[in-house]
PDB file of C-alpha atoms in Angstrom:
ATOM      1  CA  MET A   1      23.884  41.103  45.551  1.00 53.00           C
ATOM      2  CA  SER A   2      23.879  37.495  45.617  1.00 53.00           C
ATOM      3  CA  ASP A   3      19.903  37.549  45.006  1.00 58.00           C
ATOM      4  CA  ASN A   4      20.240  40.057  42.046  1.00 62.00           C
ATOM      5  CA  ARG A   5      22.764  37.579  40.510  1.00 64.00           C
ATOM      6  CA  ASP A   6      20.695  34.423  41.197  1.00 66.00           C
ATOM      7  CA  ALA A   7      17.598  36.644  39.811  1.00 64.00           C
ATOM      8  CA  LYS A   8      19.682  37.596  36.184  1.00 64.00           C
ATOM      9  CA  ARG A   9      21.014  33.915  35.965  1.00 70.00           C
ATOM     10  CA  ALA A  10      17.400  32.473  36.313  1.00 67.00           C
ATOM     11  CA  ALA A  11      16.193  35.367  33.767  1.00 65.00           C
ATOM     12  CA  ARG A  12      18.790  34.149  31.226  1.00 67.00           C
ATOM     13  CA  ASP A  13      17.868  30.388  31.950  1.00 68.00           C
ATOM     14  CA  ARG A  14      14.434  31.334  31.193  1.00 71.00           C
ATOM     15  CA  LEU A  15      15.361  33.032  28.095  1.00 66.00           C
ATOM     16  CA  ILE A  16      17.638  30.011  27.206  1.00 67.00           C
ATOM     17  CA  GLN A  17      14.500  27.580  27.614  1.00 69.00           C
ATOM     18  CA  GLN A  18      11.873  29.743  25.608  1.00 65.00           C
ATOM     19  CA  ARG A  19      14.446  30.124  23.057  1.00 66.00           C
ATOM     20  CA  GLU A  20      14.911  25.986  22.742  1.00 66.00           C
ATOM     21  CA  GLN A  21      11.085  25.632  22.822  1.00 65.00           C
ATOM     22  CA  GLN A  22      10.848  27.909  20.028  1.00 64.00           C
ATOM     23  CA  LYS A  23      13.399  26.092  17.996  1.00 59.00           C
ATOM     24  CA  ALA A  24      11.355  22.791  18.851  1.00 55.00           C
ATOM     25  CA  GLY A  25       8.212  24.170  17.939  1.00 53.00           C
ATOM     26  CA  GLU A  26       9.751  25.110  14.312  1.00 54.00           C
ATOM     27  CA  ARG A  27      11.146  21.829  13.924  1.00 50.00           C
ATOM     28  CA  ARG A  28       7.587  20.255  14.997  1.00 49.00           C
ATOM     29  CA  ARG A  29       5.974  22.508  12.662  1.00 48.00           C
ATOM     30  CA  ARG A  30       8.444  21.704   9.498  1.00 45.00           C
ATOM     31  CA  GLN A  31       7.782  17.985  10.295  1.00 43.00           C
ATOM     32  CA  VAL A  32       3.966  18.512  10.162  1.00 38.00           C
ATOM     33  CA  ILE A  33       4.173  20.348   6.565  1.00 41.00           C
ATOM     34  CA  VAL A  34       6.118  17.407   5.148  1.00 42.00           C
ATOM     35  CA  ALA A  35       3.530  15.139   6.684  1.00 44.00           C
ATOM     36  CA  GLY A  36       0.871  16.798   5.303  1.00 50.00           C
ATOM     37  CA  ALA A  37       2.406  16.985   2.068  1.00 47.00           C
ATOM     38  CA  VAL A  38       2.163  13.022   2.121  1.00 50.00           C
ATOM     39  CA  VAL A  39      -1.725  12.887   3.199  1.00 49.00           C
ATOM     40  CA  GLY A  40      -3.034  15.367   0.525  1.00 45.00           C
ATOM     41  CA  VAL A  41      -1.482  18.940   1.038  1.00 40.00           C
ATOM     42  CA  LEU A  42       0.328  18.481  -2.092  1.00 48.00           C
ATOM     43  CA  GLY A  43      -0.372  21.380  -4.140  1.00 45.00           C
ATOM     44  CA  LEU A  44       2.579  23.738  -3.429  1.00 44.00           C
ATOM     45  CA  ALA A  45       4.865  20.695  -4.243  1.00 47.00           C
ATOM     46  CA  ALA A  46       2.981  19.804  -7.124  1.00 46.00           C
ATOM     47  CA  VAL A  47       3.247  23.315  -8.669  1.00 43.00           C
ATOM     48  CA  ILE A  48       6.794  23.193  -8.049  1.00 44.00           C
ATOM     49  CA  GLY A  49       7.132  20.076 -10.577  1.00 47.00           C
ATOM     50  CA  VAL A  50       4.956  21.664 -12.988  1.00 43.00           C
ATOM     51  CA  ILE A  51       6.949  24.852 -13.267  1.00 41.00           C
ATOM     52  CA  ALA A  52      10.023  22.557 -13.623  1.00 44.00           C
ATOM     53  CA  ALA A  53       8.585  20.624 -16.362  1.00 46.00           C
ATOM     54  CA  ASN A  54       7.621  23.785 -18.302  1.00 44.00           C
ATOM     55  CA  ALA A  55      11.245  25.132 -17.989  1.00 44.00           C
ATOM     56  CA  GLY A  56      13.728  25.221 -20.774  1.00 42.00           C
ATOM     57  CA  GLY A  57      16.543  22.735 -20.975  1.00 41.00           C
ATOM     58  CA  SER A  58      19.889  23.043 -19.127  1.00 39.00           C
ATOM     59  CA  ASP A  59      23.188  23.435 -20.389  1.00 43.00           C
ATOM     60  CA  ASN A  60      24.549  20.635 -18.317  1.00 43.00           C
ATOM     61  CA  ALA A  61      21.922  18.330 -19.706  1.00 41.00           C
ATOM     62  CA  LYS A  62      22.765  19.424 -23.253  1.00 42.00           C
ATOM     63  CA  SER A  63      26.491  18.995 -22.908  1.00 45.00           C
ATOM     64  CA  ALA A  64      25.611  15.256 -21.184  1.00 43.00           C
ATOM     65  CA  SER A  65      23.498  14.233 -24.430  1.00 40.00           C
ATOM     66  CA  THR A  66      26.648  14.263 -26.695  1.00 36.00           C
ATOM     67  CA  SER A  67      29.271  12.878 -24.077  1.00 57.00           C
ATOM     68  CA  GLY A  68      29.365   9.599 -25.743  1.00 79.00           C
ATOM     69  CA  PRO A  69      27.016   6.196 -26.301  1.00 90.00           C
ATOM     70  CA  VAL A  70      24.060   5.446 -23.926  1.00 94.00           C
ATOM     71  CA  VAL A  71      24.914   3.125 -21.208  1.00 96.00           C
ATOM     72  CA  ALA A  72      22.405   1.852 -19.287  1.00 97.00           C
ATOM     73  CA  PRO A  73      22.608   0.554 -15.952  1.00 98.00           C
ATOM     74  CA  ALA A  74      22.533  -3.064 -15.286  1.00 97.00           C
ATOM     75  CA  GLY A  75      19.271  -4.819 -15.810  1.00 96.00           C
ATOM     76  CA  ALA A  76      18.105  -1.236 -16.472  1.00 97.00           C
ATOM     77  CA  ASP A  77      15.724  -0.571 -19.533  1.00 88.00           C
ATOM     78  CA  ASP A  78      17.338   1.609 -22.118  1.00 83.00           C
ATOM     79  CA  LYS A  79      14.640   1.675 -25.000  1.00 88.00           C
ATOM     80  CA  ASP A  80      11.942   4.505 -25.485  1.00 92.00           C
ATOM     81  CA  LYS A  81      11.325   4.901 -21.671  1.00 95.00           C
ATOM     82  CA  PRO A  82      14.521   3.897 -19.783  1.00 97.00           C
ATOM     83  CA  ALA A  83      13.818   2.859 -16.581  1.00 98.00           C
ATOM     84  CA  ILE A  84      15.010   0.658 -13.420  1.00 98.00           C
ATOM     85  CA  PRO A  85      13.057  -1.758 -12.162  1.00 97.00           C
ATOM     86  CA  VAL A  86      12.341  -2.697  -8.600  1.00 97.00           C
ATOM     87  CA  GLY A  87      10.268  -5.793  -7.372  1.00 96.00           C
ATOM     88  CA  ALA A  88       9.287  -8.987  -8.753  1.00 96.00           C
ATOM     89  CA  ALA A  89       9.224  -9.019 -12.720  1.00 95.00           C
ATOM     90  CA  ASP A  90       6.061 -11.281 -12.786  1.00 96.00           C
ATOM     91  CA  ALA A  91       4.272  -8.964 -10.200  1.00 98.00           C
ATOM     92  CA  PRO A  92       0.516  -8.221 -10.980  1.00 98.00           C
ATOM     93  CA  SER A  93       0.790  -4.697 -10.959  1.00 98.00           C
ATOM     94  CA  THR A  94       3.418  -2.037 -11.957  1.00 98.00           C
ATOM     95  CA  LEU A  95       4.053   1.146 -10.195  1.00 98.00           C
ATOM     96  CA  THR A  96       5.350   3.839 -12.518  1.00 98.00           C
ATOM     97  CA  VAL A  97       7.412   6.511 -11.206  1.00 98.00           C
ATOM     98  CA  TRP A  98       8.938   9.484 -12.911  1.00 98.00           C
ATOM     99  CA  GLU A  99      11.155  11.650 -10.405  1.00 98.00           C
ATOM    100  CA  ASP A 100      14.036  13.747  -9.982  1.00 98.00           C
ATOM    101  CA  PHE A 101      16.308  13.536  -7.060  1.00 98.00           C
ATOM    102  CA  ARG A 102      16.207  17.420  -6.349  1.00 98.00           C
ATOM    103  CA  CYS A 103      12.277  17.243  -6.709  1.00 98.00           C
ATOM    104  CA  PRO A 104      10.970  18.015  -2.916  1.00 98.00           C
ATOM    105  CA  ALA A 105       7.252  17.151  -3.958  1.00 98.00           C
ATOM    106  CA  CYS A 106       9.165  13.747  -4.775  1.00 98.00           C
ATOM    107  CA  ALA A 107      10.953  13.565  -1.714  1.00 98.00           C
ATOM    108  CA  ALA A 108       7.517  13.950   0.337  1.00 97.00           C
ATOM    109  CA  PHE A 109       6.186  10.861  -1.891  1.00 98.00           C
ATOM    110  CA  GLU A 110       9.288   8.839  -1.372  1.00 98.00           C
ATOM    111  CA  ASN A 111      10.138   9.672   2.230  1.00 98.00           C
ATOM    112  CA  GLY A 112       6.252   9.366   3.116  1.00 97.00           C
ATOM    113  CA  LEU A 113       5.232   6.175   1.307  1.00 98.00           C
ATOM    114  CA  ARG A 114       8.291   4.326   1.323  1.00 98.00           C
ATOM    115  CA  ALA A 115       7.620   1.452   3.695  1.00 98.00           C
ATOM    116  CA  THR A 116       4.199   1.060   2.028  1.00 98.00           C
ATOM    117  CA  ILE A 117       6.194   0.747  -1.296  1.00 98.00           C
ATOM    118  CA  HIS A 118       8.759  -1.709   0.098  1.00 98.00           C
ATOM    119  CA  GLU A 119       6.421  -3.730   1.743  1.00 98.00           C
ATOM    120  CA  LEU A 120       4.101  -3.856  -1.674  1.00 98.00           C
ATOM    121  CA  GLU A 121       7.600  -4.968  -3.654  1.00 97.00           C
ATOM    122  CA  ASN A 122       8.819  -7.258  -1.113  1.00 96.00           C
ATOM    123  CA  SER A 123       5.532  -9.261  -1.201  1.00 97.00           C
ATOM    124  CA  GLY A 124       5.301  -9.584  -5.003  1.00 97.00           C
ATOM    125  CA  GLN A 125       2.545  -7.015  -5.053  1.00 98.00           C
ATOM    126  CA  ILE A 126       3.796  -4.655  -7.528  1.00 98.00           C
ATOM    127  CA  ARG A 127       7.102  -3.916  -9.612  1.00 98.00           C
ATOM    128  CA  VAL A 128       8.164  -0.414  -9.656  1.00 98.00           C
ATOM    129  CA  GLN A 129       9.884   1.102 -12.457  1.00 98.00           C
ATOM    130  CA  TYR A 130      11.785   4.436 -11.877  1.00 98.00           C
ATOM    131  CA  HIS A 131      12.145   6.832 -14.741  1.00 98.00           C
ATOM    132  CA  LEU A 132      14.898   9.402 -13.591  1.00 98.00           C
ATOM    133  CA  VAL A 133      14.448  12.900 -14.906  1.00 97.00           C
ATOM    134  CA  THR A 134      16.474  16.144 -14.670  1.00 97.00           C
ATOM    135  CA  LEU A 135      13.328  18.758 -14.297  1.00 96.00           C
ATOM    136  CA  ILE A 136      14.898  20.975 -11.508  1.00 97.00           C
ATOM    137  CA  ASP A 137      18.429  20.919 -13.269  1.00 96.00           C
ATOM    138  CA  ASP A 138      16.364  22.316 -16.505  1.00 92.00           C
ATOM    139  CA  LYS A 139      14.732  24.972 -14.347  1.00 93.00           C
ATOM    140  CA  THR A 140      17.879  26.232 -12.222  1.00 94.00           C
ATOM    141  CA  ARG A 141      20.666  25.385 -14.924  1.00 93.00           C
ATOM    142  CA  GLY A 142      22.134  23.106 -12.464  1.00 96.00           C
ATOM    143  CA  GLY A 143      23.606  19.683 -12.486  1.00 97.00           C
ATOM    144  CA  GLY A 144      22.513  18.191  -9.179  1.00 98.00           C
ATOM    145  CA  SER A 145      19.310  16.011 -10.936  1.00 98.00           C
ATOM    146  CA  LEU A 146      21.666  14.878 -13.448  1.00 98.00           C
ATOM    147  CA  HIS A 147      24.693  13.656 -11.132  1.00 98.00           C
ATOM    148  CA  ALA A 148      22.569  11.972  -8.452  1.00 98.00           C
ATOM    149  CA  ALA A 149      20.365  10.268 -11.523  1.00 98.00           C
ATOM    150  CA  ASN A 150      23.832   8.932 -12.934  1.00 98.00           C
ATOM    151  CA  ALA A 151      25.048   7.730  -9.189  1.00 98.00           C
ATOM    152  CA  ALA A 152      21.660   5.919  -8.469  1.00 98.00           C
ATOM    153  CA  GLY A 153      22.527   4.266 -12.245  1.00 98.00           C
ATOM    154  CA  CYS A 154      25.766   3.399 -10.838  1.00 98.00           C
ATOM    155  CA  ALA A 155      24.175   1.935  -7.574  1.00 98.00           C
ATOM    156  CA  GLN A 156      22.071  -0.345  -9.634  1.00 98.00           C
ATOM    157  CA  ASP A 157      24.966  -1.807 -11.635  1.00 98.00           C
ATOM    158  CA  ALA A 158      26.229  -2.618  -7.852  1.00 98.00           C
ATOM    159  CA  GLY A 159      22.979  -4.284  -7.114  1.00 97.00           C
ATOM    160  CA  LYS A 160      21.871  -1.578  -4.686  1.00 98.00           C
ATOM    161  CA  PHE A 161      19.852   0.819  -6.224  1.00 98.00           C
ATOM    162  CA  SER A 162      16.718   0.687  -3.895  1.00 98.00           C
ATOM    163  CA  ALA A 163      18.968   1.490  -0.931  1.00 98.00           C
ATOM    164  CA  TYR A 164      20.921   4.380  -2.498  1.00 98.00           C
ATOM    165  CA  HIS A 165      17.590   5.629  -3.884  1.00 98.00           C
ATOM    166  CA  ASP A 166      16.468   5.744  -0.450  1.00 98.00           C
ATOM    167  CA  VAL A 167      19.268   7.375   0.961  1.00 98.00           C
ATOM    168  CA  LEU A 168      19.567  10.130  -1.877  1.00 98.00           C
ATOM    169  CA  TYR A 169      15.799  11.329  -0.780  1.00 98.00           C
ATOM    170  CA  THR A 170      16.411  11.147   3.203  1.00 98.00           C
ATOM    171  CA  ASN A 171      19.029  13.379   2.727  1.00 98.00           C
ATOM    172  CA  GLN A 172      18.052  15.503  -0.155  1.00 98.00           C
ATOM    173  CA  PRO A 173      19.427  19.195   0.107  1.00 97.00           C
ATOM    174  CA  ASP A 174      16.950  22.464  -0.731  1.00 96.00           C
ATOM    175  CA  GLU A 175      15.569  22.406  -4.141  1.00 94.00           C
ATOM    176  CA  MET A 176      17.693  25.766  -5.012  1.00 94.00           C
ATOM    177  CA  ASP A 177      20.877  24.159  -3.131  1.00 97.00           C
ATOM    178  CA  ASP A 178      22.471  22.126  -5.868  1.00 98.00           C
ATOM    179  CA  ALA A 179      24.489  19.962  -3.714  1.00 98.00           C
ATOM    180  CA  TYR A 180      24.126  16.680  -5.799  1.00 98.00           C
ATOM    181  CA  ALA A 181      25.947  18.446  -8.503  1.00 98.00           C
ATOM    182  CA  ASP A 182      29.093  17.534  -6.421  1.00 98.00           C
ATOM    183  CA  ASN A 183      30.178  14.086  -6.963  1.00 98.00           C
ATOM    184  CA  ALA A 184      32.103  14.182  -3.516  1.00 98.00           C
ATOM    185  CA  LYS A 185      28.762  14.720  -1.864  1.00 98.00           C
ATOM    186  CA  LEU A 186      27.213  11.817  -3.592  1.00 98.00           C
ATOM    187  CA  LEU A 187      30.279   9.607  -3.011  1.00 98.00           C
ATOM    188  CA  ASP A 188      30.093  10.548   0.620  1.00 98.00           C
ATOM    189  CA  LEU A 189      26.386   9.461   0.921  1.00 98.00           C
ATOM    190  CA  ALA A 190      27.156   5.976  -0.585  1.00 98.00           C
ATOM    191  CA  LYS A 191      28.963   5.290   2.490  1.00 98.00           C
ATOM    192  CA  LYS A 192      25.577   4.817   3.987  1.00 98.00           C
ATOM    193  CA  VAL A 193      24.673   2.221   2.041  1.00 98.00           C
ATOM    194  CA  PRO A 194      26.851  -1.160   3.379  1.00 98.00           C
ATOM    195  CA  GLY A 195      29.119  -2.469   0.405  1.00 98.00           C
ATOM    196  CA  LEU A 196      28.263   0.627  -2.141  1.00 98.00           C
ATOM    197  CA  ASP A 197      31.564   2.743  -1.593  1.00 98.00           C
ATOM    198  CA  THR A 198      33.809   0.611  -3.887  1.00 98.00           C
ATOM    199  CA  PRO A 199      36.398   1.645  -6.467  1.00 98.00           C
ATOM    200  CA  ALA A 200      33.842   0.470  -9.302  1.00 98.00           C
ATOM    201  CA  PHE A 201      30.888   2.504  -7.958  1.00 98.00           C
ATOM    202  CA  ARG A 202      33.451   5.497  -7.669  1.00 98.00           C
ATOM    203  CA  SER A 203      34.825   5.441 -11.153  1.00 98.00           C
ATOM    204  CA  CYS A 204      31.158   5.327 -12.359  1.00 98.00           C
ATOM    205  CA  VAL A 205      30.176   8.325 -10.450  1.00 98.00           C
ATOM    206  CA  GLN A 206      33.091  10.563 -11.286  1.00 97.00           C
ATOM    207  CA  ASN A 207      33.121   9.369 -14.859  1.00 97.00           C
ATOM    208  CA  GLY A 208      29.375  10.090 -15.604  1.00 97.00           C
ATOM    209  CA  THR A 209      29.083   6.411 -16.712  1.00 97.00           C
ATOM    210  CA  HIS A 210      25.205   6.851 -17.437  1.00 97.00           C
ATOM    211  CA  ASN A 211      24.925  10.602 -18.180  1.00 97.00           C
ATOM    212  CA  SER A 212      23.290   9.681 -21.433  1.00 96.00           C
ATOM    213  CA  TRP A 213      20.914   6.956 -20.240  1.00 97.00           C
ATOM    214  CA  VAL A 214      19.276   9.567 -17.939  1.00 97.00           C
ATOM    215  CA  VAL A 215      19.587  12.405 -20.706  1.00 96.00           C
ATOM    216  CA  LYS A 216      17.298   9.738 -22.810  1.00 96.00           C
ATOM    217  CA  SER A 217      15.369   9.185 -19.927  1.00 97.00           C
ATOM    218  CA  ASN A 218      14.335  13.068 -19.293  1.00 97.00           C
ATOM    219  CA  GLN A 219      13.839  13.339 -23.184  1.00 96.00           C
ATOM    220  CA  ALA A 220      11.162  10.525 -22.458  1.00 97.00           C
ATOM    221  CA  PHE A 221       9.589  12.460 -19.778  1.00 98.00           C
ATOM    222  CA  GLN A 222       9.393  15.680 -22.029  1.00 96.00           C
ATOM    223  CA  ALA A 223       7.915  13.640 -25.137  1.00 96.00           C
ATOM    224  CA  GLY A 224       5.416  12.032 -22.552  1.00 96.00           C
ATOM    225  CA  LYS A 225       3.969  15.816 -21.866  1.00 95.00           C
ATOM    226  CA  PHE A 226       3.579  14.948 -18.174  1.00 95.00           C
ATOM    227  CA  SER A 227       2.669  17.842 -16.150  1.00 90.00           C
ATOM    228  CA  GLY A 228       5.644  17.828 -13.348  1.00 96.00           C
ATOM    229  CA  THR A 229       7.285  15.519 -10.825  1.00 97.00           C
ATOM    230  CA  PRO A 230       6.713  13.252  -9.338  1.00 98.00           C
ATOM    231  CA  THR A 231       4.322  11.547 -11.781  1.00 98.00           C
ATOM    232  CA  VAL A 232       2.971   8.493 -10.452  1.00 98.00           C
ATOM    233  CA  GLN A 233       0.998   5.906 -12.214  1.00 98.00           C
ATOM    234  CA  LEU A 234      -0.767   2.195 -11.254  1.00 98.00           C
ATOM    235  CA  ASN A 235      -1.336   0.350 -13.896  1.00 98.00           C
ATOM    236  CA  GLY A 236      -1.161   3.407 -16.361  1.00 97.00           C
ATOM    237  CA  GLU A 237      -3.605   5.386 -14.258  1.00 98.00           C
ATOM    238  CA  SER A 238      -2.360   8.505 -12.583  1.00 98.00           C
ATOM    239  CA  ILE A 239      -2.709   8.197  -8.734  1.00 98.00           C
ATOM    240  CA  PHE A 240      -0.327  11.188  -7.670  1.00 97.00           C
ATOM    241  CA  PRO A 241      -1.553  13.404  -5.806  1.00 97.00           C
ATOM    242  CA  ALA A 242      -4.736  11.651  -6.173  1.00 97.00           C
ATOM    243  CA  LYS A 243      -6.871   8.785  -7.487  1.00 97.00           C
ATOM    244  CA  GLY A 244     -10.511   9.919  -8.562  1.00 95.00           C
ATOM    245  CA  ASN A 245     -11.568  11.782  -5.263  1.00 96.00           C
ATOM    246  CA  GLU A 246      -9.289   9.896  -3.009  1.00 97.00           C
ATOM    247  CA  GLN A 247      -5.559  11.365  -1.999  1.00 97.00           C
ATOM    248  CA  ILE A 248      -2.877   9.242  -2.226  1.00 98.00           C
ATOM    249  CA  THR A 249      -1.785   7.793   1.383  1.00 98.00           C
ATOM    250  CA  ALA A 250      -0.188   4.346   2.448  1.00 98.00           C
ATOM    251  CA  ALA A 251      -3.725   2.938   3.372  1.00 98.00           C
ATOM    252  CA  ASN A 252      -5.171   4.245   0.022  1.00 98.00           C
ATOM    253  CA  LEU A 253      -2.136   2.795  -2.044  1.00 98.00           C
ATOM    254  CA  LYS A 254      -2.381  -0.317  -0.196  1.00 98.00           C
ATOM    255  CA  LYS A 255      -6.341  -0.659  -1.066  1.00 98.00           C
ATOM    256  CA  TRP A 256      -5.956   0.417  -4.932  1.00 98.00           C
ATOM    257  CA  VAL A 257      -3.003  -1.987  -5.379  1.00 98.00           C
ATOM    258  CA  ALA A 258      -5.369  -4.877  -3.606  1.00 98.00           C
ATOM    259  CA  GLN A 259      -8.417  -3.671  -5.967  1.00 98.00           C
ATOM    260  CA  ALA A 260      -5.695  -4.004  -8.958  1.00 98.00           C
ATOM    261  CA  ASN A 261      -4.509  -7.630  -8.080  1.00 98.00           C
ATOM    262  CA  LYS A 262      -7.656  -9.363  -7.048  1.00 98.00           C
ATOM    263  CA  GLY A 263      -7.717 -12.702  -7.890  1.00 97.00           C
ATOM    264  CA  LYS A 264      -4.036 -12.422  -9.562  1.00 97.00           C
ATOM    265  CA  PRO A 265      -1.180 -14.439  -7.805  1.00 97.00           C
ATOM    266  CA  ALA A 266       1.906 -12.409  -6.468  1.00 97.00           C
ATOM    267  CA  GLY A 267       5.059 -12.344  -8.391  1.00 96.00           C
ATOM    268  CA  LYS A 268       7.898 -14.176  -7.469  1.00 90.00           C
ATOM    269  CA  ALA A 269      10.406 -13.955 -10.222  1.00 74.00           C
ATOM    270  CA  SER A 270      13.440 -11.402  -9.784  1.00 70.00           C
ATOM    271  CA  PRO A 271      13.674  -8.250 -11.723  1.00 62.00           C
ATOM    272  CA  ALA A 272      16.278  -9.547 -13.963  1.00 49.00           C
ATOM    273  CA  SER A 273      14.783 -12.444 -14.832  1.00 39.00           C
TER     274      SER A 273
END
């Protein structure tokens, strides 16, 4: 009887081990898919952005457009193409990014190239202009894109846009999960950025202080007739998902910036100057 019990126990242990191996394999497979998106296998994600760009406007965005005057985040542009700048104001090159915090292709771009973009920002090689849009809301009639973009604007007010921007993409929910429409979720994520979770930030998020500014930014995107998100340009030239015949990668982005900056000094001025 003891041998029989030992055999059954061993069989159960093997089954548990096999299941764990299967789960680990599935996790690795998902990681490979995300990595592949960054180095060139971006077709499906790009299609998602195109579909969203061609969708009609949402009730959420329409209501926000009449919620009050446009209040731009501190240091942000509120003119024809509202944007939040990151990096030296006198950097020799400008990286323009139109993106949606619910967009999976945007997350693939940001999570895959984050370290490279920050390196280029911090060394004065590029100034990044972030234009926040609400395409996934438009497609799904949701509110997470708008709420997250407003919260990012509130983080800009606190001088912590870049860090909170990265947290939003690192923790991005599934595209069809409108989790970012819940301000409580956005406030909880703010705790991951030291010093951001303040009464002023909370009030800004809960009151939708920058909603109309986000709507104006989304309208500028629609007027530009871009094909989808992310739309990424280096000095006005599209580089996502490729520049000419070269796919966007960390190495290629550095190379393209170096070519654009040849003979030009690195920037040193702060974005607000």
